[in-house]
XYZ file of C-alpha atoms in Angstrom:
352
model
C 73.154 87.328 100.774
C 75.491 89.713 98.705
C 73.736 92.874 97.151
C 74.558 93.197 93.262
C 77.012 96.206 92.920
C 74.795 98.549 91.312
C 72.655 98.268 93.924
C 74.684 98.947 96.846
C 74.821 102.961 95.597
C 70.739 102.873 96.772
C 72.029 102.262 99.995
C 73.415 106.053 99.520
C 69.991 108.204 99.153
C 70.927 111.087 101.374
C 74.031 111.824 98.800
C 71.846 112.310 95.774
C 70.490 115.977 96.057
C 73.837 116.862 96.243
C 75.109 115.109 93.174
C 71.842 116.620 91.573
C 73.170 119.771 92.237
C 76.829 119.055 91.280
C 78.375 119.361 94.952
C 81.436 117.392 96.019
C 80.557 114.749 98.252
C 82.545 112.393 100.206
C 83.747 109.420 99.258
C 82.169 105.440 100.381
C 84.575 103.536 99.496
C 88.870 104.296 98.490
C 90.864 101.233 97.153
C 94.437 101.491 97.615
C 97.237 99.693 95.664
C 100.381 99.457 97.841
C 103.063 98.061 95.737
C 103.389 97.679 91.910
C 106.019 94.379 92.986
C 104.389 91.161 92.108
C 105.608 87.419 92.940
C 103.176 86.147 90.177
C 102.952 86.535 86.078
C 99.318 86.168 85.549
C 98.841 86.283 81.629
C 95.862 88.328 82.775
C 97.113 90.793 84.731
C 95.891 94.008 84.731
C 98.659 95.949 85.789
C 101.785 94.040 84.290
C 102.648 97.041 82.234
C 102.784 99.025 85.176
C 105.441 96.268 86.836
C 107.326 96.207 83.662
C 107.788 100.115 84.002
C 108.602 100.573 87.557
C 108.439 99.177 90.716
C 107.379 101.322 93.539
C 105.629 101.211 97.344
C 103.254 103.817 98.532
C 105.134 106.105 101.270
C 103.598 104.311 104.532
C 103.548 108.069 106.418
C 102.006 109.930 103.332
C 99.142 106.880 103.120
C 98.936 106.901 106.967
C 97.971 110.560 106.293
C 95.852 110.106 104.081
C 94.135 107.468 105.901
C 93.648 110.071 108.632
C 91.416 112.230 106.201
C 89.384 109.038 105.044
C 88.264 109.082 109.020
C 87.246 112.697 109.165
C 85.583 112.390 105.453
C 83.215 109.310 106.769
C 84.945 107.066 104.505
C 83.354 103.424 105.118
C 85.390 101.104 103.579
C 89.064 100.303 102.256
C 90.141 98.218 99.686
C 93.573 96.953 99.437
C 94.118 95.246 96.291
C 95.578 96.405 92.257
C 98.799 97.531 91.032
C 101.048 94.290 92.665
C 100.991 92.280 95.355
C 99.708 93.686 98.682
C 101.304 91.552 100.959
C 104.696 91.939 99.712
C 104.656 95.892 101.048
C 106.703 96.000 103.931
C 104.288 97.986 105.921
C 101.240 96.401 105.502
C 100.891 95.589 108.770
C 100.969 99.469 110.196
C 98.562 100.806 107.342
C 95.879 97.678 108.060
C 96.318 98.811 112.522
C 95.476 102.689 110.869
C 92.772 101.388 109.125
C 91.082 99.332 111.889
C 92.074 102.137 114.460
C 89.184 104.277 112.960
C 87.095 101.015 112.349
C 86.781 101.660 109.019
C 85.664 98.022 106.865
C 88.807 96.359 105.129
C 89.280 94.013 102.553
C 92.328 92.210 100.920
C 92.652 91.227 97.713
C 95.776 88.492 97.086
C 97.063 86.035 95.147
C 97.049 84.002 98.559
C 100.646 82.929 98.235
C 102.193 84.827 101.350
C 98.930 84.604 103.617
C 100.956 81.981 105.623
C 103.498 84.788 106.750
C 100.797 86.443 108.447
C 98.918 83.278 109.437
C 101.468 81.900 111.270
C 102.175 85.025 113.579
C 99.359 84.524 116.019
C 98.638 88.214 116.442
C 98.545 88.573 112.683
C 95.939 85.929 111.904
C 93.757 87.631 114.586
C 94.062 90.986 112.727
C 93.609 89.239 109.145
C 89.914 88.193 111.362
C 89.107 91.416 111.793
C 89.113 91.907 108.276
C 85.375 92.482 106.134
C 86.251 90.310 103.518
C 89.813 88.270 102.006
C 89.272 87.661 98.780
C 91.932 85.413 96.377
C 92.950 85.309 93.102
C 92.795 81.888 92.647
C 92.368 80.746 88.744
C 92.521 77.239 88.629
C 91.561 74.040 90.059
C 94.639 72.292 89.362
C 98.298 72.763 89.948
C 99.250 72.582 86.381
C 96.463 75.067 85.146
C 97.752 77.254 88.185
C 100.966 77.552 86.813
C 99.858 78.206 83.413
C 97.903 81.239 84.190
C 100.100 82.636 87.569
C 103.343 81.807 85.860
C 104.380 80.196 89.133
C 103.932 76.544 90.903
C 102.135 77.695 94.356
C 98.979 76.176 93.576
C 99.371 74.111 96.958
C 100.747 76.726 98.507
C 97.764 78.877 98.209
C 94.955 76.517 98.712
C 96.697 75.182 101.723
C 96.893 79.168 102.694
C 93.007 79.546 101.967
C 92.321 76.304 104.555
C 94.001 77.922 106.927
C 92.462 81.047 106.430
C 88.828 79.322 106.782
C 90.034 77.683 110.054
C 90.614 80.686 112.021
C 88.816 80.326 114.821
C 85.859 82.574 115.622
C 87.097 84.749 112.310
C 84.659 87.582 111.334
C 86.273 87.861 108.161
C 84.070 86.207 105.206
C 86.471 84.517 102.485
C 86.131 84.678 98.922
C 87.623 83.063 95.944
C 87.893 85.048 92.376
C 88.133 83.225 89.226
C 89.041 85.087 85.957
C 87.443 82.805 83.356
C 89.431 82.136 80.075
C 90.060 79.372 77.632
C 93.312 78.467 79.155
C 91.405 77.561 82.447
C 87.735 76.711 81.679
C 87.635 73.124 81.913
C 89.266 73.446 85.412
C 86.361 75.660 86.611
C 84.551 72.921 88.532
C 86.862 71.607 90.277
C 88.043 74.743 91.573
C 84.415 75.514 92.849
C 83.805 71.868 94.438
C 87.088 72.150 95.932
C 86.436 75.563 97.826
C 83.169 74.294 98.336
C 84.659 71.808 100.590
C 87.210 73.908 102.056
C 84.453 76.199 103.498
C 84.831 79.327 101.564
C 82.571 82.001 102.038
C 81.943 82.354 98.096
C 83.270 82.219 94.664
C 83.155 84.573 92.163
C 83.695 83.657 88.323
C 84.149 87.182 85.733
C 85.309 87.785 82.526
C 89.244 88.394 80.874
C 88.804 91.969 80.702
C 91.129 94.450 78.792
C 92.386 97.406 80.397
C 93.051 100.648 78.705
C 96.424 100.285 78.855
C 97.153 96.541 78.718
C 99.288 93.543 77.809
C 98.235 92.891 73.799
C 99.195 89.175 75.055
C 95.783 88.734 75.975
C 94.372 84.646 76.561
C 91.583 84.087 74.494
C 88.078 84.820 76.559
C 85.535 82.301 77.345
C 82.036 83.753 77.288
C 79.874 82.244 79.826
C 76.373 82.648 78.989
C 73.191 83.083 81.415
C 71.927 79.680 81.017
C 75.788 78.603 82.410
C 75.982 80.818 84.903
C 72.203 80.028 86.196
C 73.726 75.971 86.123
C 76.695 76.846 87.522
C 75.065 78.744 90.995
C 72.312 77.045 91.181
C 73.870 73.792 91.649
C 76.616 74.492 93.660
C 75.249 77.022 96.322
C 73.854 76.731 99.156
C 73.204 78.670 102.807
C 76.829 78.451 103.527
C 78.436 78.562 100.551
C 77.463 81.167 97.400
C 78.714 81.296 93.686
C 78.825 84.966 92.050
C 79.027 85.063 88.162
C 79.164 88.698 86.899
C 76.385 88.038 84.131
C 76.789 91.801 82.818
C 80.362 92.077 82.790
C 80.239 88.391 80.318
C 77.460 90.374 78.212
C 79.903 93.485 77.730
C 82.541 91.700 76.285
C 80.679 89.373 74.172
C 79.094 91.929 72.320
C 75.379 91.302 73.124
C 75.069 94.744 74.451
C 75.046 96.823 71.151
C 73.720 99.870 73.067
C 76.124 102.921 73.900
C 77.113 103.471 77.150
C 73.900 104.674 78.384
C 74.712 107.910 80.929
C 76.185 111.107 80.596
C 78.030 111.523 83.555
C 80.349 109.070 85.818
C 78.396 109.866 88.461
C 79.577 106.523 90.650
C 83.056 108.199 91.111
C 81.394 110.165 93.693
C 81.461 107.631 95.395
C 84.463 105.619 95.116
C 88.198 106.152 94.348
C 91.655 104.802 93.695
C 95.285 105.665 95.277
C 97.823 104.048 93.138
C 101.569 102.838 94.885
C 102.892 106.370 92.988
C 100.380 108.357 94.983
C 98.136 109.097 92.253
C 94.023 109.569 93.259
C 92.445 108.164 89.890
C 88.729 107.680 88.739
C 89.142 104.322 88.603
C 91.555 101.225 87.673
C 91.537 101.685 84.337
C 92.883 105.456 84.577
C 95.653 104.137 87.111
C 99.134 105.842 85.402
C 97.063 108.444 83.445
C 97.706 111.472 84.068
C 94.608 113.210 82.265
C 92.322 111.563 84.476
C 95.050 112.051 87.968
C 93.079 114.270 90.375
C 96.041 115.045 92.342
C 99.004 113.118 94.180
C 99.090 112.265 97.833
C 102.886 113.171 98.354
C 101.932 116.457 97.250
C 98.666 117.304 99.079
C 96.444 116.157 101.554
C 93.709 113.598 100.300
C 90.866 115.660 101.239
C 92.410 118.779 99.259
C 92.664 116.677 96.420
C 88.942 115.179 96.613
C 87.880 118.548 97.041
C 89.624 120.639 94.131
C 88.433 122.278 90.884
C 90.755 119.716 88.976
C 88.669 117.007 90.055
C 85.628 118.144 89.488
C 86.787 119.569 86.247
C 88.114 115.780 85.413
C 84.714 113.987 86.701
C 82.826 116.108 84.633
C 84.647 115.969 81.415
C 85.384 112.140 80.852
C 85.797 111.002 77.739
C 83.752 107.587 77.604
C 86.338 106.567 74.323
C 89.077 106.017 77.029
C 87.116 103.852 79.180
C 87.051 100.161 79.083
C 84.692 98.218 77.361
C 83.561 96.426 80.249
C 83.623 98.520 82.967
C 82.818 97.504 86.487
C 80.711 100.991 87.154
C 78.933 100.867 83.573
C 75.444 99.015 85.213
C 75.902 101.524 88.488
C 75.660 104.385 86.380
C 72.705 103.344 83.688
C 70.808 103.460 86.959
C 72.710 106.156 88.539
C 71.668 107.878 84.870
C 67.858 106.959 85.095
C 67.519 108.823 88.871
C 69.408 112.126 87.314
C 66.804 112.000 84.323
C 62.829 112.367 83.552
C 61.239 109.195 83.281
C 58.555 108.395 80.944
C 54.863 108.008 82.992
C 56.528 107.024 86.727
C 53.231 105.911 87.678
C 53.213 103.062 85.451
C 55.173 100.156 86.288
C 55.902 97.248 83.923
């Protein structure tokens, strides 16, 4: 059983007095993008205008430094995912033996198409095992709607890379699918779930086109899946061994059901979590990836923990401007409750 998001920051009471009293405290969780290079054109992506611009890979000893600090600050978990491709960097192998070294969690997120470099190397596949979760991109259920929303023809490729990945024997690593729901893929949704249902995925997780920031204006049109979908959809495919996700709030933000404002004050989930981009950046999140209002600092210029630490960002965290945030952001629901913790409640001893 997966914990909804939000929730997960309950897990975290012991960090709260010192939020109430505006300390720094250390991060949970850092996601780190290695590369802006991608082998895929999703007409989704993210990050494309960040490929178009440059292409760059995080300085392996300057991460591996960094990496060091995430140890000493208690840092519990690593994403590696955003900005490109994460298997394409050169030296992903080295950064993912730091990260395990200090047995620190690690997850992958991939477009799948290059797990089969690593899978065939024995001692590779072991250490993809050892990962907390894999999770792919995958977008379709078909090889033609593949190609239509990767821009490339791999769609064998990758679910023959996702069997394999399943098959590793006594793996530790659970193994998710992602599916970014829009009108040029919604009719292949099904079979995409009945076919990783089959291959023995872990999970799948349907969300929402979302629109950056700073973002493609090419956008595919969205398809709005409402609750009594979603409830369908999970309810008839899961089961003990195999779970469907659908991020109901994230489908609510961008279909315009929520008319209320965003509903806090404060970011106060960045305490929590953060993002190093492939230029070195530390950023808020991934919509402020390339922004330099909202860059706390840059890792090839000081240490990680003097960077979490400074006046700059706490001067930044405290001083968002909401306007520049995306309209569905993935921290919105963490911090309406994060908001109603920080903030008198009307009669607590009535419950209803």
């Amino acid at each position: 059983m997966l914990i909804r998001d939000e929730f997960k920051y309950l897990l975290y009471t012991e960090r709260l007095k010192d939020i109430i009293d505006k300390k720094l405290i250390n991060p949970v969780c850092v996601e780190i993008g290695l590369t802006t290079r991608c082998d895929n054109k999703c007409i989704f992506c993210a990050f494309d205008w960040l490929m178009k611009e440059q292409h760059i890979d995080i300085d392996p000893t300057v991460l591996q430094s960094a990496i060091d600090d995430m140890y000493g600050m208690g840092v519990q978990g690593v994403s590696i995912c955003g900005n490109g491709e994460p298997l394409l960097y050169r030296n992903f192998v080295d950064i993912v033996r730091r990260i395990q070294r200090y047995n620190i969690d690690i997850g992958l997120v991939t477009n799948g198409g290059l797990l089969h470099k690593y899978l065939d190397v024995p001692e590779y596949a072991k250490m993809l095992a050892e990962f907390t979760y894999i999770r792919i991109s995958l977008d379709a259920g078909d090889s033609l709607t593949y190609k239509d929303i990767h821009g490339v023809d791999r769609f064998d490729l990758v679910i023959e890379n996702i069997r394999r990945l399943v098959l590793i024997p006594d793996r530790k690593v659970t193994v998710g699918v992602h599916y970014t729901l829009c009108e040029n893929n919604k009719d292949s949704l099904y079979r995409a779930v009945v076919l990783c249902k089959n291959m023995g995925v872990d999970y799948f997780h349907v969300g929402p086109v979302v629109k950056s920031t700073k973002f493609s204006e090419n956008l595919p049109k969205p398809y709005l899946m409402y609750p009594i979908e979603s409830t369908s959809l999970t309810k008839n495919y899961s089961n003990d061994r195999f779970k469907v996700f659908v991020s109901d709030n994230r489908f609510e933000d961008i279909s315009g059901l929520d008319k209320t404002t965003a509903g806090y004050d404060l970011c106060r989930a960045q305490n929590y979590f953060t993002i190093i981009g492939a230029d070195g950046g530390v950023y808020p999140c991934c919509h402020t990836i390339g922004n330099p209002k909202y860059c706390f600092g840059n890792i090839n210029e000081q240490y990680f923990k003097d960077i979490w630490f400074s006046e700059k960002r706490k001067n930044i965290m405290y001083n968002i401007d909401f306007k520049d945030c995306s309209l569905s952001c993935n921290k919105k629901w963490a911090n309406r409750m994060l908001h109603s913790l920080f903030n008198p409640l009307l009669h607590p001893s009535f419950l209803g």
